[in-house]
mmCIF file of C-alpha atoms in Angstrom:
data_model
loop_
_atom_site.group_PDB
_atom_site.id
_atom_site.type_symbol
_atom_site.label_atom_id
_atom_site.label_comp_id
_atom_site.label_asym_id
_atom_site.label_seq_id
_atom_site.Cartn_x
_atom_site.Cartn_y
_atom_site.Cartn_z
ATOM 1 C CA MET A 1176 -227.119 -71.550 -238.269
ATOM 2 C CA ASP A 1177 -227.272 -67.611 -239.022
ATOM 3 C CA ARG A 1178 -230.836 -66.892 -238.231
ATOM 4 C CA ASN A 1179 -230.285 -63.004 -239.076
ATOM 5 C CA LEU A 1180 -231.936 -63.764 -242.928
ATOM 6 C CA ARG A 1181 -232.681 -61.138 -244.786
ATOM 7 C CA LEU A 1182 -235.946 -60.523 -246.564
ATOM 8 C CA ALA A 1183 -235.694 -60.846 -250.155
ATOM 9 C CA PRO A 1184 -237.299 -57.243 -251.346
ATOM 10 C CA PHE A 1185 -239.672 -58.145 -254.348
ATOM 11 C CA SER A 1186 -241.064 -55.344 -257.172
ATOM 12 C CA SER A 1187 -244.938 -54.702 -258.008
ATOM 13 C CA GLY A 1188 -244.792 -55.661 -260.968
ATOM 14 C CA GLY A 1189 -244.892 -51.754 -262.940
ATOM 15 C CA ARG A 1190 -248.240 -49.523 -263.476
ATOM 16 C CA ARG A 1191 -250.932 -50.977 -265.748
ATOM 17 C CA PRO A 1192 -252.607 -49.203 -269.238
ATOM 18 C CA TRP A 1193 -254.724 -47.074 -268.196
ATOM 19 C CA ILE A 1194 -256.699 -49.114 -271.423
ATOM 20 C CA ARG A 1195 -256.539 -51.666 -269.087
ATOM 21 C CA ALA A 1196 -257.551 -50.725 -265.721
ATOM 22 C CA ALA A 1197 -260.400 -48.460 -267.244
ATOM 23 C CA GLY A 1198 -261.769 -52.349 -268.453
ATOM 24 C CA LEU A 1199 -260.611 -53.406 -265.048
ATOM 25 C CA ALA A 1200 -263.036 -50.462 -263.152
ATOM 26 C CA LEU A 1201 -265.995 -51.943 -265.344
ATOM 27 C CA SER A 1202 -265.491 -55.463 -264.466
ATOM 28 C CA VAL A 1203 -265.553 -54.384 -260.844
ATOM 29 C CA ALA A 1204 -268.579 -52.365 -261.265
ATOM 30 C CA ALA A 1205 -270.928 -55.287 -262.684
ATOM 31 C CA LEU A 1206 -269.908 -57.581 -259.906
ATOM 32 C CA GLY A 1207 -270.321 -55.167 -257.169
ATOM 33 C CA LEU A 1208 -273.861 -55.873 -256.732
ATOM 34 C CA VAL A 1209 -272.860 -59.702 -256.259
ATOM 35 C CA MET A 1210 -270.313 -59.297 -254.141
ATOM 36 C CA GLY A 1211 -271.387 -56.523 -252.106
ATOM 37 C CA SER A 1212 -268.434 -54.287 -251.654
ATOM 38 C CA THR A 1213 -267.386 -50.601 -252.680
ATOM 39 C CA ILE A 1214 -266.701 -49.928 -256.109
ATOM 40 C CA PRO A 1215 -263.445 -48.552 -256.634
ATOM 41 C CA THR A 1216 -262.829 -45.391 -258.826
ATOM 42 C CA LEU A 1217 -261.189 -45.311 -262.109
ATOM 43 C CA ALA A 1218 -258.199 -43.733 -260.793
ATOM 44 C CA GLN A 1219 -257.821 -46.334 -257.698
ATOM 45 C CA ALA A 1220 -258.026 -48.751 -260.549
ATOM 46 C CA GLN A 1221 -255.200 -47.173 -262.651
ATOM 47 C CA VAL A 1222 -252.399 -46.170 -258.896
ATOM 48 C CA SER A 1223 -253.306 -50.369 -258.002
ATOM 49 C CA GLY A 1224 -249.826 -51.329 -259.860
ATOM 50 C CA SER A 1225 -248.161 -49.380 -257.428
ATOM 51 C CA SER A 1226 -250.023 -49.863 -254.513
ATOM 52 C CA MET A 1227 -250.568 -53.999 -254.598
ATOM 53 C CA SER A 1228 -249.692 -55.376 -251.074
ATOM 54 C CA VAL A 1229 -248.712 -58.962 -253.237
ATOM 55 C CA PRO A 1230 -246.581 -59.473 -256.482
ATOM 56 C CA LEU A 1231 -249.100 -60.157 -259.792
ATOM 57 C CA ALA A 1232 -247.374 -62.476 -262.490
ATOM 58 C CA PRO A 1233 -246.263 -60.116 -264.594
ATOM 59 C CA ASP A 1234 -248.658 -61.672 -267.710
ATOM 60 C CA ALA A 1235 -251.458 -62.450 -264.805
ATOM 61 C CA PRO A 1236 -255.122 -62.340 -267.494
ATOM 62 C CA GLU A 1237 -258.311 -60.926 -266.826
ATOM 63 C CA ARG A 1238 -260.387 -63.421 -266.665
ATOM 64 C CA TYR A 1239 -258.953 -67.531 -266.082
ATOM 65 C CA VAL A 1240 -261.561 -70.310 -266.865
ATOM 66 C CA VAL A 1241 -260.801 -73.033 -264.544
ATOM 67 C CA ARG A 1242 -260.629 -76.920 -265.957
ATOM 68 C CA LYS A 1243 -260.593 -80.081 -264.547
ATOM 69 C CA GLY A 1244 -256.883 -81.704 -264.122
ATOM 70 C CA ASP A 1245 -256.122 -78.053 -262.140
ATOM 71 C CA THR A 1246 -254.490 -77.051 -259.044
ATOM 72 C CA LEU A 1247 -255.215 -74.222 -256.822
ATOM 73 C CA TRP A 1248 -251.482 -74.062 -257.088
ATOM 74 C CA ASP A 1249 -251.517 -74.069 -260.621
ATOM 75 C CA ILE A 1250 -254.241 -71.648 -260.647
ATOM 76 C CA ALA A 1251 -252.510 -69.080 -258.493
ATOM 77 C CA GLY A 1252 -249.212 -69.664 -259.947
ATOM 78 C CA VAL A 1253 -251.499 -67.645 -262.795
ATOM 79 C CA PHE A 1254 -252.266 -64.540 -260.962
ATOM 80 C CA LEU A 1255 -249.887 -64.335 -258.398
ATOM 81 C CA ARG A 1256 -246.154 -64.191 -259.135
ATOM 82 C CA ASP A 1257 -245.763 -66.024 -255.479
ATOM 83 C CA PRO A 1258 -248.689 -68.683 -255.770
ATOM 84 C CA TRP A 1259 -247.985 -68.433 -251.959
ATOM 85 C CA TYR A 1260 -250.036 -65.374 -251.594
ATOM 86 C CA TRP A 1261 -253.823 -66.818 -252.993
ATOM 87 C CA PRO A 1262 -255.751 -66.413 -249.373
ATOM 88 C CA GLU A 1263 -254.288 -61.771 -249.894
ATOM 89 C CA ILE A 1264 -255.922 -62.123 -252.932
ATOM 90 C CA TRP A 1265 -259.008 -64.318 -253.046
ATOM 91 C CA TYR A 1266 -262.179 -62.265 -252.611
ATOM 92 C CA VAL A 1267 -265.307 -64.230 -252.629
ATOM 93 C CA ASN A 1268 -269.189 -63.883 -251.736
ATOM 94 C CA PRO A 1269 -269.451 -65.420 -248.525
ATOM 95 C CA GLU A 1270 -273.586 -66.039 -249.423
ATOM 96 C CA ILE A 1271 -272.285 -68.818 -251.306
ATOM 97 C CA ALA A 1272 -271.736 -72.198 -249.709
ATOM 98 C CA ASN A 1273 -268.514 -73.218 -249.351
ATOM 99 C CA PRO A 1274 -266.541 -70.049 -250.617
ATOM 100 C CA HIS A 1275 -262.732 -71.511 -250.863
ATOM 101 C CA LEU A 1276 -263.943 -74.407 -253.165
ATOM 102 C CA ILE A 1277 -263.313 -73.754 -257.097
ATOM 103 C CA TYR A 1278 -264.163 -76.120 -259.452
ATOM 104 C CA PRO A 1279 -263.830 -77.112 -262.968
ATOM 105 C CA GLY A 1280 -265.828 -75.067 -265.757
ATOM 106 C CA ASP A 1281 -265.621 -71.699 -262.937
ATOM 107 C CA VAL A 1282 -264.928 -69.031 -264.106
ATOM 108 C CA LEU A 1283 -261.885 -66.332 -262.269
ATOM 109 C CA ASN A 1284 -262.013 -62.318 -262.593
ATOM 110 C CA LEU A 1285 -258.686 -59.834 -261.841
ATOM 111 C CA VAL A 1286 -260.267 -56.892 -260.151
ATOM 112 C CA TYR A 1287 -259.383 -54.514 -258.701
ATOM 113 C CA VAL A 1288 -260.940 -53.072 -255.119
ATOM 114 C CA ASP A 1289 -259.274 -50.342 -253.013
ATOM 115 C CA GLY A 1290 -256.950 -50.239 -255.425
ATOM 116 C CA LYS A 1291 -256.002 -53.633 -253.943
ATOM 117 C CA PRO A 1292 -255.565 -56.642 -256.786
ATOM 118 C CA ARG A 1293 -258.519 -59.309 -255.990
ATOM 119 C CA ILE A 1294 -259.967 -62.883 -257.716
ATOM 120 C CA THR A 1295 -263.294 -63.461 -258.005
ATOM 121 C CA LEU A 1296 -266.081 -66.048 -259.014
ATOM 122 C CA GLU A 1297 -267.721 -63.965 -262.147
ATOM 123 C CA GLN A 1298 -269.283 -66.636 -262.844
ATOM 124 C CA ALA A 1299 -269.878 -70.142 -261.045
ATOM 125 C CA GLY A 1300 -269.870 -73.793 -263.154
ATOM 126 C CA PRO A 1301 -272.990 -74.583 -264.232
ATOM 127 C CA MET A 1302 -273.605 -76.581 -261.949
ATOM 128 C CA ARG A 1303 -273.423 -73.936 -258.505
ATOM 129 C CA LEU A 1304 -276.992 -72.180 -258.499
ATOM 130 C CA SER A 1305 -275.956 -69.359 -255.964
ATOM 131 C CA PRO A 1306 -276.790 -68.998 -253.702
ATOM 132 C CA GLN A 1307 -278.007 -72.023 -252.957
ATOM 133 C CA VAL A 1308 -275.660 -74.981 -252.175
ATOM 134 C CA ARG A 1309 -274.131 -76.979 -255.295
ATOM 135 C CA SER A 1310 -274.737 -79.860 -256.074
ATOM 136 C CA GLN A 1311 -271.629 -81.006 -257.642
ATOM 137 C CA PRO A 1312 -269.676 -83.583 -255.391
ATOM 138 C CA LEU A 1313 -267.085 -81.774 -253.424
ATOM 139 C CA LYS A 1314 -264.576 -84.519 -254.523
ATOM 140 C CA ASP A 1315 -264.511 -82.946 -257.616
ATOM 141 C CA ALA A 1316 -263.403 -79.436 -256.297
ATOM 142 C CA ILE A 1317 -260.083 -77.594 -257.080
ATOM 143 C CA ARG A 1318 -257.288 -79.547 -254.789
ATOM 144 C CA ALA A 1319 -254.008 -77.737 -253.453
ATOM 145 C CA ILE A 1320 -251.388 -80.209 -254.899
ATOM 146 C CA PRO A 1321 -251.863 -82.865 -257.232
ATOM 147 C CA TYR A 1322 -253.427 -84.602 -254.382
ATOM 148 C CA ASP A 1323 -253.044 -88.545 -256.529
ATOM 149 C CA LEU A 1324 -249.263 -88.054 -255.399
ATOM 150 C CA LEU A 1325 -250.210 -87.692 -251.630
ATOM 151 C CA MET A 1326 -252.338 -90.818 -251.686
ATOM 152 C CA ASP A 1327 -249.822 -92.657 -250.336
ATOM 153 C CA PHE A 1328 -249.403 -90.385 -247.635
ATOM 154 C CA VAL A 1329 -253.153 -90.106 -247.300
ATOM 155 C CA GLY A 1330 -255.019 -93.019 -244.511
ATOM 156 C CA ARG A 1331 -252.138 -94.594 -242.858
ATOM 157 C CA PRO A 1332 -249.102 -93.465 -240.617
ATOM 158 C CA SER A 1333 -246.045 -92.112 -242.155
ATOM 159 C CA LEU A 1334 -243.998 -91.301 -238.938
ATOM 160 C CA LEU A 1335 -244.254 -94.802 -236.294
ATOM 161 C CA SER A 1336 -243.174 -94.351 -232.717
ATOM 162 C CA LYS A 1337 -241.587 -96.996 -230.977
ATOM 163 C CA GLU A 1338 -244.400 -97.656 -229.566
ATOM 164 C CA GLN A 1339 -246.343 -98.181 -232.456
ATOM 165 C CA ILE A 1340 -243.164 -100.394 -234.026
ATOM 166 C CA LYS A 1341 -243.759 -102.683 -231.188
ATOM 167 C CA GLU A 1342 -247.196 -102.670 -231.023
ATOM 168 C CA ALA A 1343 -248.892 -102.666 -234.079
ATOM 169 C CA PRO A 1344 -250.342 -106.187 -235.432
ATOM 170 C CA TYR A 1345 -247.766 -106.905 -238.368
ATOM 171 C CA VAL A 1346 -247.281 -109.655 -241.712
ATOM 172 C CA VAL A 1347 -246.089 -113.313 -239.670
ATOM 173 C CA GLY A 1348 -245.903 -115.914 -242.685
ATOM 174 C CA MET A 1349 -247.440 -115.502 -245.683
ATOM 175 C CA ARG A 1350 -248.624 -118.615 -248.264
ATOM 176 C CA ASP A 1351 -247.472 -121.213 -250.380
ATOM 177 C CA ARG A 1352 -243.988 -120.444 -248.616
ATOM 178 C CA HIS A 1353 -243.554 -116.954 -250.753
ATOM 179 C CA ILE A 1354 -241.004 -114.741 -249.035
ATOM 180 C CA VAL A 1355 -241.958 -111.423 -250.248
ATOM 181 C CA GLY A 1356 -245.643 -110.787 -251.289
ATOM 182 C CA SER A 1357 -246.878 -108.972 -253.748
ATOM 183 C CA THR A 1358 -250.439 -108.521 -255.793
ATOM 184 C CA ALA A 1359 -252.458 -111.318 -255.724
ATOM 185 C CA ASN A 1360 -250.369 -113.344 -252.837
ATOM 186 C CA GLU A 1361 -252.305 -114.138 -249.528
ATOM 187 C CA ILE A 1362 -250.472 -113.454 -246.038
ATOM 188 C CA TYR A 1363 -251.116 -113.643 -242.775
ATOM 189 C CA GLY A 1364 -251.437 -111.150 -239.418
ATOM 190 C CA ARG A 1365 -251.222 -111.393 -236.698
ATOM 191 C CA GLY A 1366 -252.704 -109.027 -233.461
ATOM 192 C CA LEU A 1367 -255.711 -108.029 -235.761
ATOM 193 C CA GLY A 1368 -257.882 -109.665 -233.960
ATOM 194 C CA GLU A 1369 -261.233 -111.020 -235.088
ATOM 195 C CA PRO A 1370 -261.622 -107.783 -238.671
ATOM 196 C CA ALA A 1371 -264.783 -108.864 -240.679
ATOM 197 C CA ALA A 1372 -263.763 -110.118 -244.153
ATOM 198 C CA GLY A 1373 -263.564 -107.475 -246.297
ATOM 199 C CA ALA A 1374 -261.997 -105.461 -243.785
ATOM 200 C CA ARG A 1375 -259.593 -103.680 -245.719
ATOM 201 C CA PHE A 1376 -255.655 -103.435 -244.078
ATOM 202 C CA ASN A 1377 -252.458 -101.264 -245.077
ATOM 203 C CA VAL A 1378 -249.310 -103.142 -244.803
ATOM 204 C CA ILE A 1379 -246.326 -100.451 -244.009
ATOM 205 C CA SER A 1380 -242.826 -101.069 -243.910
ATOM 206 C CA VAL A 1381 -240.859 -99.480 -241.304
ATOM 207 C CA GLY A 1382 -238.211 -97.280 -242.695
ATOM 208 C CA ASP A 1383 -235.610 -95.423 -241.894
ATOM 209 C CA GLU A 1384 -235.091 -93.275 -238.398
ATOM 210 C CA LEU A 1385 -235.710 -89.861 -238.737
ATOM 211 C CA ARG A 1386 -234.027 -87.669 -236.452
ATOM 212 C CA ASP A 1387 -233.506 -83.986 -236.129
ATOM 213 C CA PRO A 1388 -229.297 -82.937 -237.356
ATOM 214 C CA ASP A 1389 -230.037 -80.058 -234.741
ATOM 215 C CA ASP A 1390 -229.721 -81.574 -231.819
ATOM 216 C CA GLY A 1391 -229.340 -86.067 -232.793
ATOM 217 C CA ASP A 1392 -233.026 -86.481 -230.529
ATOM 218 C CA LEU A 1393 -235.162 -89.856 -232.940
ATOM 219 C CA LEU A 1394 -237.814 -87.729 -234.420
ATOM 220 C CA GLY A 1395 -239.439 -91.623 -235.819
ATOM 221 C CA TYR A 1396 -239.155 -94.257 -238.490
ATOM 222 C CA MET A 1397 -240.506 -93.336 -241.883
ATOM 223 C CA GLY A 1398 -243.923 -95.422 -242.956
ATOM 224 C CA GLN A 1399 -243.894 -96.614 -246.222
ATOM 225 C CA LEU A 1400 -246.706 -98.047 -247.746
ATOM 226 C CA ALA A 1401 -245.675 -101.363 -249.133
ATOM 227 C CA GLY A 1402 -249.028 -102.952 -250.091
ATOM 228 C CA LEU A 1403 -252.729 -103.255 -249.501
ATOM 229 C CA GLY A 1404 -254.723 -106.006 -247.857
ATOM 230 C CA GLU A 1405 -258.063 -107.270 -247.883
ATOM 231 C CA VAL A 1406 -259.189 -109.502 -245.190
ATOM 232 C CA ILE A 1407 -260.417 -113.099 -246.106
ATOM 233 C CA GLN A 1408 -261.268 -114.349 -243.246
ATOM 234 C CA SER A 1409 -260.012 -115.002 -239.091
ATOM 235 C CA THR A 1410 -258.480 -118.841 -238.808
ATOM 236 C CA GLY A 1411 -256.858 -119.804 -235.800
ATOM 237 C CA ALA A 1412 -253.067 -120.647 -235.299
ATOM 238 C CA VAL A 1413 -251.709 -123.278 -233.342
ATOM 239 C CA VAL A 1414 -248.655 -121.755 -230.868
ATOM 240 C CA PRO A 1415 -246.794 -124.141 -229.273
ATOM 241 C CA GLY A 1416 -246.739 -123.449 -225.404
ATOM 242 C CA SER A 1417 -244.240 -121.479 -223.429
ATOM 243 C CA ASP A 1418 -242.528 -123.980 -222.010
ATOM 244 C CA SER A 1419 -241.773 -126.644 -224.337
ATOM 245 C CA ILE A 1420 -244.033 -127.347 -227.647
ATOM 246 C CA PHE A 1421 -244.750 -131.328 -225.825
ATOM 247 C CA LYS A 1422 -246.927 -129.270 -223.661
ATOM 248 C CA MET A 1423 -250.366 -127.876 -223.631
ATOM 249 C CA LYS A 1424 -251.153 -125.674 -226.939
ATOM 250 C CA ARG A 1425 -253.265 -122.584 -227.009
ATOM 251 C CA GLU A 1426 -254.947 -121.113 -229.948
ATOM 252 C CA GLU A 1427 -254.269 -117.638 -231.665
ATOM 253 C CA GLU A 1428 -256.142 -115.346 -233.950
ATOM 254 C CA LEU A 1429 -254.142 -115.275 -236.914
ATOM 255 C CA THR A 1430 -256.221 -112.726 -240.614
ATOM 256 C CA HIS A 1431 -256.129 -114.392 -243.765
ATOM 257 C CA LEU A 1432 -255.386 -111.563 -246.367
ATOM 258 C CA ARG A 1433 -254.858 -111.045 -250.048
ATOM 259 C CA VAL A 1434 -252.882 -108.794 -251.544
ATOM 260 C CA LEU A 1435 -255.276 -106.150 -253.712
ATOM 261 C CA GLN A 1436 -251.740 -104.221 -254.244
ATOM 262 C CA THR A 1437 -248.104 -103.415 -253.662
ATOM 263 C CA ASN A 1438 -245.699 -99.852 -254.187
ATOM 264 C CA ARG A 1439 -242.983 -102.321 -252.810
ATOM 265 C CA GLU A 1440 -242.763 -106.419 -251.717
ATOM 266 C CA ILE A 1441 -243.966 -107.123 -248.409
ATOM 267 C CA LEU A 1442 -241.932 -109.088 -245.702
ATOM 268 C CA GLN A 1443 -242.397 -110.672 -242.793
ATOM 269 C CA GLY A 1444 -242.841 -108.691 -240.075
ATOM 270 C CA ASP A 1445 -244.559 -105.757 -242.123
ATOM 271 C CA LYS A 1446 -247.114 -103.212 -240.079
ATOM 272 C CA LEU A 1447 -250.797 -103.595 -240.497
ATOM 273 C CA PHE A 1448 -252.877 -100.946 -240.261
ATOM 274 C CA PRO A 1449 -256.347 -99.755 -240.897
ATOM 275 C CA ALA A 1450 -257.201 -98.596 -243.840
ATOM 276 C CA THR A 1451 -258.907 -95.897 -244.796
ATOM 277 C CA VAL A 1452 -260.705 -94.388 -248.101
ATOM 278 C CA ASP A 1453 -261.044 -90.595 -247.116
ATOM 279 C CA ILE A 1454 -258.427 -88.676 -249.309
ATOM 280 C CA GLY A 1455 -258.320 -85.860 -245.904
ATOM 281 C CA ALA A 1456 -258.894 -81.880 -245.733
ATOM 282 C CA ASP A 1457 -257.321 -79.466 -248.168
ATOM 283 C CA PHE A 1458 -255.280 -76.398 -247.426
ATOM 284 C CA VAL A 1459 -255.104 -73.703 -248.336
ATOM 285 C CA LEU A 1460 -251.780 -72.159 -249.940
ATOM 286 C CA SER A 1461 -249.969 -69.936 -247.499
ATOM 287 C CA ALA A 1462 -246.540 -69.351 -246.142
ATOM 288 C CA PRO A 1463 -245.271 -69.877 -242.496
ATOM 289 C CA ALA A 1464 -246.809 -67.399 -239.964
ATOM 290 C CA ASN A 1465 -242.978 -67.420 -238.252
ATOM 291 C CA GLU A 1466 -241.372 -66.137 -240.424
ATOM 292 C CA GLU A 1467 -237.963 -67.142 -238.933
ATOM 293 C CA VAL A 1468 -238.213 -71.038 -239.410
ATOM 294 C CA LEU A 1469 -234.933 -72.622 -240.624
ATOM 295 C CA GLY A 1470 -234.788 -76.528 -241.182
ATOM 296 C CA GLN A 1471 -233.187 -78.795 -243.059
ATOM 297 C CA VAL A 1472 -234.140 -81.559 -245.198
ATOM 298 C CA ILE A 1473 -233.970 -85.000 -242.960
ATOM 299 C CA ALA A 1474 -234.823 -87.482 -245.812
ATOM 300 C CA ILE A 1475 -235.969 -87.965 -248.903
ATOM 301 C CA VAL A 1476 -238.952 -90.143 -249.966
ATOM 302 C CA ASP A 1477 -238.879 -93.786 -251.435
ATOM 303 C CA GLY A 1478 -235.445 -93.874 -250.457
ATOM 304 C CA VAL A 1479 -233.755 -92.232 -253.261
ATOM 305 C CA HIS A 1480 -230.386 -89.745 -252.635
ATOM 306 C CA VAL A 1481 -231.786 -86.614 -254.878
ATOM 307 C CA ALA A 1482 -235.288 -85.639 -255.339
ATOM 308 C CA GLY A 1483 -237.183 -83.260 -257.890
ATOM 309 C CA LYS A 1484 -240.607 -81.858 -258.684
ATOM 310 C CA TYR A 1485 -243.250 -83.883 -257.358
ATOM 311 C CA GLN A 1486 -241.205 -85.882 -254.402
ATOM 312 C CA VAL A 1487 -241.863 -86.068 -250.926
ATOM 313 C CA LEU A 1488 -238.887 -85.084 -248.606
ATOM 314 C CA ALA A 1489 -239.291 -85.123 -244.432
ATOM 315 C CA LEU A 1490 -238.523 -81.878 -242.689
ATOM 316 C CA ASN A 1491 -237.068 -81.226 -239.548
ATOM 317 C CA ARG A 1492 -239.405 -79.018 -238.870
ATOM 318 C CA GLY A 1493 -243.125 -79.363 -237.334
ATOM 319 C CA LYS A 1494 -245.700 -77.844 -235.889
ATOM 320 C CA ARG A 1495 -243.170 -76.782 -232.468
ATOM 321 C CA HIS A 1496 -241.523 -74.864 -235.037
ATOM 322 C CA GLY A 1497 -244.563 -72.611 -236.715
ATOM 323 C CA LEU A 1498 -246.047 -75.171 -239.751
ATOM 324 C CA ALA A 1499 -248.767 -75.685 -241.126
ATOM 325 C CA PRO A 1500 -250.646 -77.975 -243.919
ATOM 326 C CA GLY A 1501 -250.247 -76.081 -247.098
ATOM 327 C CA ASN A 1502 -247.224 -73.464 -246.357
ATOM 328 C CA ALA A 1503 -244.740 -72.987 -248.523
ATOM 329 C CA LEU A 1504 -241.256 -73.196 -248.202
ATOM 330 C CA GLY A 1505 -238.499 -72.697 -249.972
ATOM 331 C CA VAL A 1506 -235.429 -75.311 -250.537
ATOM 332 C CA PHE A 1507 -231.543 -74.102 -250.364
ATOM 333 C CA TYR A 1508 -228.708 -76.545 -251.208
ATOM 334 C CA ARG A 1509 -225.309 -76.301 -249.259
ATOM 335 C CA GLY A 1510 -222.798 -73.554 -251.387
ATOM 336 C CA GLU A 1511 -220.205 -75.607 -251.746
ATOM 337 C CA GLN A 1512 -216.188 -75.262 -250.888
ATOM 338 C CA VAL A 1513 -214.092 -73.553 -253.599
ATOM 339 C CA ARG A 1514 -209.921 -73.482 -253.353
ATOM 340 C CA ASP A 1515 -209.262 -69.231 -254.358
ATOM 341 C CA ARG A 1516 -205.955 -69.923 -256.022
ATOM 342 C CA TYR A 1517 -205.963 -66.159 -257.088
ATOM 343 C CA ASP A 1518 -202.751 -64.234 -256.332
ATOM 344 C CA ARG A 1519 -203.745 -61.069 -255.482
ATOM 345 C CA GLN A 1520 -200.297 -59.964 -255.030
ATOM 346 C CA ASN A 1521 -199.664 -61.259 -258.619
ATOM 347 C CA TRP A 1522 -202.445 -61.722 -260.483
ATOM 348 C CA MET A 1523 -201.141 -62.868 -263.324
ATOM 349 C CA ALA A 1524 -199.943 -66.399 -261.555
ATOM 350 C CA TYR A 1525 -201.931 -68.648 -259.021
ATOM 351 C CA THR A 1526 -200.474 -69.072 -255.294
ATOM 352 C CA ALA A 1527 -199.711 -72.589 -253.880
ATOM 353 C CA ASN A 1528 -201.141 -70.681 -250.311
ATOM 354 C CA TYR A 1529 -204.613 -70.686 -251.286
ATOM 355 C CA ASP A 1530 -208.118 -70.207 -249.021
ATOM 356 C CA ARG A 1531 -210.875 -71.730 -249.039
ATOM 357 C CA VAL A 1532 -214.439 -69.933 -249.510
ATOM 358 C CA ARG A 1533 -217.513 -71.508 -249.391
ATOM 359 C CA LEU A 1534 -220.019 -70.207 -251.499
ATOM 360 C CA PRO A 1535 -223.711 -68.669 -250.670
ATOM 361 C CA ASP A 1536 -226.500 -71.104 -250.312
ATOM 362 C CA GLU A 1537 -228.792 -70.947 -253.934
ATOM 363 C CA ARG A 1538 -232.404 -71.650 -253.571
ATOM 364 C CA SER A 1539 -233.161 -73.859 -255.686
ATOM 365 C CA ALA A 1540 -236.704 -75.583 -255.172
ATOM 366 C CA THR A 1541 -240.473 -74.595 -253.436
ATOM 367 C CA VAL A 1542 -242.244 -77.529 -251.094
ATOM 368 C CA LEU A 1543 -245.668 -77.342 -250.005
ATOM 369 C CA VAL A 1544 -245.729 -78.895 -246.275
ATOM 370 C CA PHE A 1545 -248.563 -81.377 -246.045
ATOM 371 C CA GLN A 1546 -248.594 -83.049 -243.161
ATOM 372 C CA VAL A 1547 -247.905 -82.217 -240.112
ATOM 373 C CA TYR A 1548 -246.208 -83.363 -237.060
ATOM 374 C CA GLU A 1549 -244.632 -81.841 -233.964
ATOM 375 C CA ARG A 1550 -241.608 -81.333 -234.740
ATOM 376 C CA MET A 1551 -241.343 -82.800 -238.849
ATOM 377 C CA SER A 1552 -243.593 -82.866 -241.478
ATOM 378 C CA TYR A 1553 -243.729 -84.017 -245.219
ATOM 379 C CA ALA A 1554 -243.535 -82.058 -247.893
ATOM 380 C CA LEU A 1555 -244.502 -81.885 -251.413
ATOM 381 C CA VAL A 1556 -241.634 -80.688 -254.473
ATOM 382 C CA VAL A 1557 -243.922 -78.373 -256.431
ATOM 383 C CA GLU A 1558 -240.892 -76.355 -258.465
ATOM 384 C CA SER A 1559 -237.264 -77.107 -258.405
ATOM 385 C CA SER A 1560 -234.443 -75.504 -260.874
ATOM 386 C CA GLN A 1561 -231.944 -77.736 -259.274
ATOM 387 C CA VAL A 1562 -231.827 -81.597 -257.471
ATOM 388 C CA ILE A 1563 -232.810 -81.386 -254.070
ATOM 389 C CA GLN A 1564 -230.690 -83.093 -251.310
ATOM 390 C CA ARG A 1565 -231.114 -84.497 -247.800
ATOM 391 C CA GLY A 1566 -228.854 -82.064 -245.773
ATOM 392 C CA ASP A 1567 -230.554 -79.419 -247.384
ATOM 393 C CA PHE A 1568 -232.364 -75.912 -245.870
ATOM 394 C CA VAL A 1569 -235.688 -74.762 -245.836
ATOM 395 C CA ALA A 1570 -236.357 -71.778 -244.607
ATOM 396 C CA HIS A 1571 -239.872 -68.823 -245.497
ATOM 397 C CA PRO A 1572 -240.564 -68.824 -249.311
ATOM 398 C CA ARG A 1573 -239.744 -65.274 -249.536
ATOM 399 C CA PHE A 1574 -235.298 -65.900 -248.799
ATOM 400 C CA GLY A 1575 -233.929 -65.543 -252.138
ATOM 401 C CA HIS A 1576 -235.770 -65.700 -255.215
ATOM 402 C CA ARG A 1577 -237.817 -69.043 -256.855
ATOM 403 C CA GLU A 1578 -235.480 -68.406 -259.922
ATOM 404 C CA ALA A 1579 -231.702 -67.159 -257.831
ATOM 405 C CA GLY A 1580 -231.156 -66.419 -255.077
ATOM 406 C CA SER A 1581 -228.558 -66.121 -252.513
ATOM 407 C CA GLN A 1582 -228.220 -66.929 -248.245
ATOM 408 C CA ASP A 1583 -225.617 -67.691 -246.018
ATOM 409 C CA PHE A 1584 -227.128 -69.808 -243.737
ATOM 410 C CA ILE A 1585 -223.757 -71.392 -242.102
ATOM 411 C CA ARG A 1586 -220.942 -68.717 -241.757
#
């Protein structure tokens, strides 16, 4: 891989008209007392379009009302050409409790402070009594991405080690001689001990092994959610003695569970892990601190061969490589190899002695990393212009362009 990659330049979006600059300056003046910041002069507002540190979207509004169903990625895309720059323009009164949370009904203003664009809370939703603590539940806050798409990954292991696979409790059988389990079936777990009635466990199927294509090392096994079971009771099971079934028998506790829901068929040997209801901490959109991060898509979750928007990818880069939840990455598909039959000596004819030419790797998507391990991570596709395949490259989001862009990762 060629790590000597160039960062694609970006434009500032041009100057803003004088009238709009004046309006923005007045908006900042009105907010100056609330924000406790220096009010920019009209001249500063006029030149802000050429001095901004991040590129605004061409049609960025001066005011936006947050709606139910919005995500932070959506909102950032309203104001910014590249949403991962959001931390650089988010500017809120630190006296407000939980200043990084945004709720439906909040009003966001695009203003300029010291000639730089900033997004501020002009007015909060009806439930906020600044500077008092907001009484609206935290679960109603706007999240970075559509979190319902990631619920299959929350509260359960999605990367399994050999030790976990060997030691974890598992499905030992099913009631009524069923071969596979589904919703409303009953299953039996072994190795759970004596959990209380009503306790819930995720049923995890051991998926494909994940290997790092750089060195072939085994990173783990993909844990795929098969279903959710609820404990009915713990019961003793008669198990033959170690030498012969005619010798003394011992009892071992089995757990009787009712299957509440399924994502796929439940099979004997599937692993059992405690289910949690915590939706997990949210994260801030950002670009990786390591600008030289370069990895590959090593798997597509759910066993499909190609991926598009809102599907989950496994990447061979993690904490060791500087990744953190909320990091955006660009995805590049491998340039295909073509036959150059053009005869440079005789331009009116084709030659039989053709060259093989590999086309550049083209930008095809943007993903957001949401779950990070030491040497791998999972990421959600938030935008794509072409299908993603195993083996595609991932790199810093400033490489190439979101619409179309080329990089040579392999020479």
